[in-house]
C-alpha atoms as a PDB file:
ATOM      1  CA  MET A   1      -0.045  -0.051  -0.144  1.00  0.00           C
ATOM      2  CA  LYS A   2       1.317   3.499  -0.399  1.00  0.00           C
ATOM      3  CA  LYS A   3       1.776   6.000   1.993  1.00  0.00           C
ATOM      4  CA  SER A   4       0.018   9.707   1.988  1.00  0.00           C
ATOM      5  CA  VAL A   5       0.183  12.397   4.320  1.00  0.00           C
ATOM      6  CA  ILE A   6      -2.383  15.009   4.719  1.00  0.00           C
ATOM      7  CA  ILE A   7      -0.973  18.125   6.465  1.00  0.00           C
ATOM      8  CA  MET A   8      -4.017  19.695   7.981  1.00  0.00           C
ATOM      9  CA  ASN A   9      -4.500  23.547   9.033  1.00  0.00           C
ATOM     10  CA  PRO A  10      -7.299  23.068  11.336  1.00  0.00           C
ATOM     11  CA  GLU A  11      -7.912  26.830  12.050  1.00  0.00           C
ATOM     12  CA  SER A  12      -8.585  27.054   7.720  1.00  0.00           C
ATOM     13  CA  GLY A  13     -12.278  28.034   6.828  1.00  0.00           C
ATOM     14  CA  LYS A  14     -13.578  24.622   5.460  1.00  0.00           C
ATOM     15  CA  ALA A  15     -11.586  22.998   7.733  1.00  0.00           C
ATOM     16  CA  LYS A  16     -13.408  24.112  10.827  1.00  0.00           C
ATOM     17  CA  LYS A  17     -16.593  23.127   9.289  1.00  0.00           C
ATOM     18  CA  LEU A  18     -15.927  19.612   8.699  1.00  0.00           C
ATOM     19  CA  SER A  19     -17.525  17.021  11.066  1.00  0.00           C
ATOM     20  CA  GLY A  20     -15.144  14.231  10.645  1.00  0.00           C
ATOM     21  CA  TYR A  21     -11.831  13.066   8.723  1.00  0.00           C
ATOM     22  CA  LYS A  22     -13.365   9.242   7.915  1.00  0.00           C
ATOM     23  CA  GLU A  23     -14.238  10.227   4.611  1.00  0.00           C
ATOM     24  CA  PHE A  24     -10.564  11.528   3.865  1.00  0.00           C
ATOM     25  CA  TYR A  25      -9.042   7.781   4.590  1.00  0.00           C
ATOM     26  CA  ASP A  26     -11.810   6.254   3.042  1.00  0.00           C
ATOM     27  CA  ILE A  27     -11.163   8.114  -0.164  1.00  0.00           C
ATOM     28  CA  LEU A  28      -7.614   7.605  -0.146  1.00  0.00           C
ATOM     29  CA  ARG A  29      -7.624   4.327   0.306  1.00  0.00           C
ATOM     30  CA  LYS A  30      -9.839   3.525  -2.621  1.00  0.00           C
ATOM     31  CA  TYR A  31      -6.772   4.621  -4.244  1.00  0.00           C
ATOM     32  CA  SER A  32      -4.680   2.340  -2.329  1.00  0.00           C
ATOM     33  CA  TYR A  33      -3.050   4.830   0.412  1.00  0.00           C
ATOM     34  CA  GLU A  34      -2.540   4.507   3.552  1.00  0.00           C
ATOM     35  CA  THR A  35      -3.304   7.803   5.193  1.00  0.00           C
ATOM     36  CA  GLU A  36      -2.003   9.907   8.562  1.00  0.00           C
ATOM     37  CA  ILE A  37      -3.395  13.166   9.099  1.00  0.00           C
ATOM     38  CA  MET A  38      -0.933  15.854  10.751  1.00  0.00           C
ATOM     39  CA  PHE A  39      -2.415  19.100  12.429  1.00  0.00           C
ATOM     40  CA  THR A  40      -0.569  22.509  12.249  1.00  0.00           C
ATOM     41  CA  GLU A  41      -0.706  23.649  15.369  1.00  0.00           C
ATOM     42  CA  ARG A  42       1.309  27.074  14.490  1.00  0.00           C
ATOM     43  CA  LYS A  43       2.823  29.461  12.277  1.00  0.00           C
ATOM     44  CA  ASN A  44       5.823  27.442  10.152  1.00  0.00           C
ATOM     45  CA  HIS A  45       4.362  24.292  11.382  1.00  0.00           C
ATOM     46  CA  ALA A  46       3.552  22.633   8.031  1.00  0.00           C
ATOM     47  CA  SER A  47       7.002  23.321   6.796  1.00  0.00           C
ATOM     48  CA  GLU A  48       8.634  21.791   9.431  1.00  0.00           C
ATOM     49  CA  ILE A  49       6.320  18.520   9.394  1.00  0.00           C
ATOM     50  CA  ILE A  50       7.562  18.031   5.785  1.00  0.00           C
ATOM     51  CA  GLU A  51      11.146  18.836   6.218  1.00  0.00           C
ATOM     52  CA  ASN A  52      11.029  15.879   8.731  1.00  0.00           C
ATOM     53  CA  LEU A  53       8.784  13.361   6.874  1.00  0.00           C
ATOM     54  CA  PRO A  54      10.466  10.359   5.919  1.00  0.00           C
ATOM     55  CA  ASN A  55      11.250   9.537   2.416  1.00  0.00           C
ATOM     56  CA  ASP A  56       8.964   6.869   1.478  1.00  0.00           C
ATOM     57  CA  ILE A  57       5.846   9.229   1.502  1.00  0.00           C
ATOM     58  CA  ASP A  58       4.258   8.877  -1.911  1.00  0.00           C
ATOM     59  CA  LEU A  59       1.804  11.684  -1.453  1.00  0.00           C
ATOM     60  CA  VAL A  60       1.675  15.028   0.791  1.00  0.00           C
ATOM     61  CA  ILE A  61      -1.551  16.834   0.350  1.00  0.00           C
ATOM     62  CA  SER A  62      -1.620  20.438   1.975  1.00  0.00           C
ATOM     63  CA  ALA A  63      -5.278  20.929   3.296  1.00  0.00           C
ATOM     64  CA  GLY A  64      -5.648  24.350   4.322  1.00  0.00           C
ATOM     65  CA  GLY A  65      -5.730  27.939   2.589  1.00  0.00           C
ATOM     66  CA  ASP A  66      -3.011  29.397   0.292  1.00  0.00           C
ATOM     67  CA  GLY A  67      -0.819  30.298   3.342  1.00  0.00           C
ATOM     68  CA  THR A  68      -0.646  26.131   4.097  1.00  0.00           C
ATOM     69  CA  LEU A  69       0.274  25.255   0.833  1.00  0.00           C
ATOM     70  CA  ASN A  70       3.160  27.930   0.807  1.00  0.00           C
ATOM     71  CA  GLU A  71       4.295  26.259   4.218  1.00  0.00           C
ATOM     72  CA  VAL A  72       4.114  22.785   2.561  1.00  0.00           C
ATOM     73  CA  VAL A  73       5.822  23.900  -0.831  1.00  0.00           C
ATOM     74  CA  THR A  74       8.317  26.078   1.146  1.00  0.00           C
ATOM     75  CA  GLY A  75       9.287  23.215   3.857  1.00  0.00           C
ATOM     76  CA  ASN A  76       9.614  20.680   0.694  1.00  0.00           C
ATOM     77  CA  MET A  77      12.031  23.068  -1.353  1.00  0.00           C
ATOM     78  CA  GLN A  78      14.366  22.505   2.178  1.00  0.00           C
ATOM     79  CA  ARG A  79      14.374  18.544   1.155  1.00  0.00           C
ATOM     80  CA  LYS A  80      16.953  16.258  -0.502  1.00  0.00           C
ATOM     81  CA  HIS A  81      14.540  14.291  -1.316  1.00  0.00           C
ATOM     82  CA  LYS A  82      11.767  16.071  -2.474  1.00  0.00           C
ATOM     83  CA  LEU A  83       8.229  14.462  -2.045  1.00  0.00           C
ATOM     84  CA  LEU A  84       5.068  14.498  -4.467  1.00  0.00           C
ATOM     85  CA  ILE A  85       2.585  17.342  -3.153  1.00  0.00           C
ATOM     86  CA  ALA A  86      -0.667  17.833  -3.775  1.00  0.00           C
ATOM     87  CA  ASN A  87      -3.463  20.995  -2.800  1.00  0.00           C
ATOM     88  CA  LEU A  88      -6.515  20.568  -1.249  1.00  0.00           C
ATOM     89  CA  PRO A  89      -8.034  23.584  -0.783  1.00  0.00           C
ATOM     90  CA  LEU A  90      -9.860  24.533   2.857  1.00  0.00           C
ATOM     91  CA  GLY A  91      -9.255  28.330   3.213  1.00  0.00           C
ATOM     92  CA  THR A  92     -11.505  30.903   3.183  1.00  0.00           C
ATOM     93  CA  THR A  93      -9.992  32.279  -0.766  1.00  0.00           C
ATOM     94  CA  ASN A  94      -8.438  29.800  -2.173  1.00  0.00           C
ATOM     95  CA  ASP A  95      -6.830  31.982  -4.904  1.00  0.00           C
ATOM     96  CA  VAL A  96      -4.422  28.574  -5.921  1.00  0.00           C
ATOM     97  CA  GLY A  97      -7.316  25.969  -5.816  1.00  0.00           C
ATOM     98  CA  ASN A  98      -9.227  28.144  -7.648  1.00  0.00           C
ATOM     99  CA  MET A  99      -6.897  28.869 -10.286  1.00  0.00           C
ATOM    100  CA  TYR A 100      -6.534  25.255 -10.827  1.00  0.00           C
ATOM    101  CA  GLY A 101     -10.156  24.583 -10.883  1.00  0.00           C
ATOM    102  CA  LEU A 102     -10.683  23.164  -7.391  1.00  0.00           C
ATOM    103  CA  ASN A 103     -13.801  24.822  -5.970  1.00  0.00           C
ATOM    104  CA  LYS A 104     -15.989  22.287  -5.449  1.00  0.00           C
ATOM    105  CA  THR A 105     -16.681  20.539  -2.255  1.00  0.00           C
ATOM    106  CA  VAL A 106     -13.651  19.252  -0.385  1.00  0.00           C
ATOM    107  CA  PHE A 107     -13.924  15.712  -0.999  1.00  0.00           C
ATOM    108  CA  GLU A 108     -14.924  16.273  -4.673  1.00  0.00           C
ATOM    109  CA  ASN A 109     -11.540  17.964  -5.099  1.00  0.00           C
ATOM    110  CA  LEU A 110      -9.907  14.875  -3.245  1.00  0.00           C
ATOM    111  CA  GLU A 111     -11.451  12.796  -6.191  1.00  0.00           C
ATOM    112  CA  ASN A 112     -10.378  14.831  -8.754  1.00  0.00           C
ATOM    113  CA  LYS A 113      -9.235  13.326 -11.544  1.00  0.00           C
ATOM    114  CA  LYS A 114      -9.868  15.516 -14.317  1.00  0.00           C
ATOM    115  CA  LEU A 115      -7.609  18.342 -13.425  1.00  0.00           C
ATOM    116  CA  TYR A 116      -4.515  15.900 -15.005  1.00  0.00           C
ATOM    117  CA  PRO A 117      -5.833  12.936 -16.842  1.00  0.00           C
ATOM    118  CA  LYS A 118      -2.968  10.208 -17.005  1.00  0.00           C
ATOM    119  CA  ASN A 119      -3.399  10.033 -20.583  1.00  0.00           C
ATOM    120  CA  THR A 120      -1.832  13.732 -21.506  1.00  0.00           C
ATOM    121  CA  ILE A 121       1.214  14.879 -21.283  1.00  0.00           C
ATOM    122  CA  LYS A 122       0.822  17.225 -17.945  1.00  0.00           C
ATOM    123  CA  GLY A 123      -0.915  14.382 -16.186  1.00  0.00           C
ATOM    124  CA  SER A 124       1.474  11.600 -17.040  1.00  0.00           C
ATOM    125  CA  GLN A 125       4.328  13.974 -15.308  1.00  0.00           C
ATOM    126  CA  PHE A 126       3.048  12.825 -11.784  1.00  0.00           C
ATOM    127  CA  GLU A 127       3.078   9.112 -12.353  1.00  0.00           C
ATOM    128  CA  LYS A 128       5.394   6.922 -10.785  1.00  0.00           C
ATOM    129  CA  PRO A 129       7.994   6.698 -11.177  1.00  0.00           C
ATOM    130  CA  LEU A 130       8.793  10.209 -12.139  1.00  0.00           C
ATOM    131  CA  PHE A 131      10.538  10.501 -15.340  1.00  0.00           C
ATOM    132  CA  GLU A 132      13.824  13.139 -15.471  1.00  0.00           C
ATOM    133  CA  PHE A 133      15.601  14.004 -18.534  1.00  0.00           C
ATOM    134  CA  SER A 134      18.641  15.853 -18.812  1.00  0.00           C
ATOM    135  CA  GLY A 135      19.527  17.508 -22.357  1.00  0.00           C
ATOM    136  CA  ALA A 136      23.474  18.234 -22.845  1.00  0.00           C
ATOM    137  CA  CYS A 137      23.753  21.691 -25.194  1.00  0.00           C
ATOM    138  CA  ALA A 138      25.548  21.090 -28.455  1.00  0.00           C
ATOM    139  CA  GLY A 139      29.539  21.113 -28.021  1.00  0.00           C
ATOM    140  CA  CYS A 140      29.339  21.110 -23.863  1.00  0.00           C
ATOM    141  CA  GLY A 141      30.713  17.377 -23.842  1.00  0.00           C
ATOM    142  CA  GLN A 142      27.789  16.669 -21.232  1.00  0.00           C
ATOM    143  CA  THR A 143      25.964  13.378 -21.288  1.00  0.00           C
ATOM    144  CA  PRO A 144      22.696  13.238 -21.539  1.00  0.00           C
ATOM    145  CA  TYR A 145      20.436  10.684 -19.414  1.00  0.00           C
ATOM    146  CA  VAL A 146      17.332   9.732 -18.174  1.00  0.00           C
ATOM    147  CA  LYS A 147      16.444   8.817 -14.677  1.00  0.00           C
ATOM    148  CA  LEU A 148      13.705   6.808 -13.589  1.00  0.00           C
END
C-alpha cells in the first residue's frame, strides 16, 4: 500500500466546518493509500512537518488555505529528497485552488481525477516513477541521461 500524509490546518475556513475525517481515509484507501493526518499547531509548522517526513511517503496533501500550501512547498524545497505534493483547498479564499479549478466541495476536490488526466502529457508527469531527462547542449561535452 502507498503512503500519504495530509498536513491539515485545522483553523482554515472549510476545515473548521468538517464534521470528521473518516471520509478522507475512505477516499484515499480507494486509491491504495494508507493515510495519516497531521495537524498544524502554529505558523510555519507545516514546513517543519514536511521537512521531517521520511522519504518513503508517496503523496503529501496540503489541506488548508494558500498560506498552508506556501508552507508545505517551502518545507519541501528544504528537503534533499522532494516529495510529491497535492493541494486540497480548505481556506477561505483559495486563490491557488481556484486557479486550478478546485472549487467544488472538499471531497469532490479530493477525488478530482479530471485536473490532470493520466493520458495527457501534464498528467503523465505525476505518475511514479517520475521521469527526469537531462539534455546536453551541443558542444558542451555533457552526456544526456534519463532517470526513472
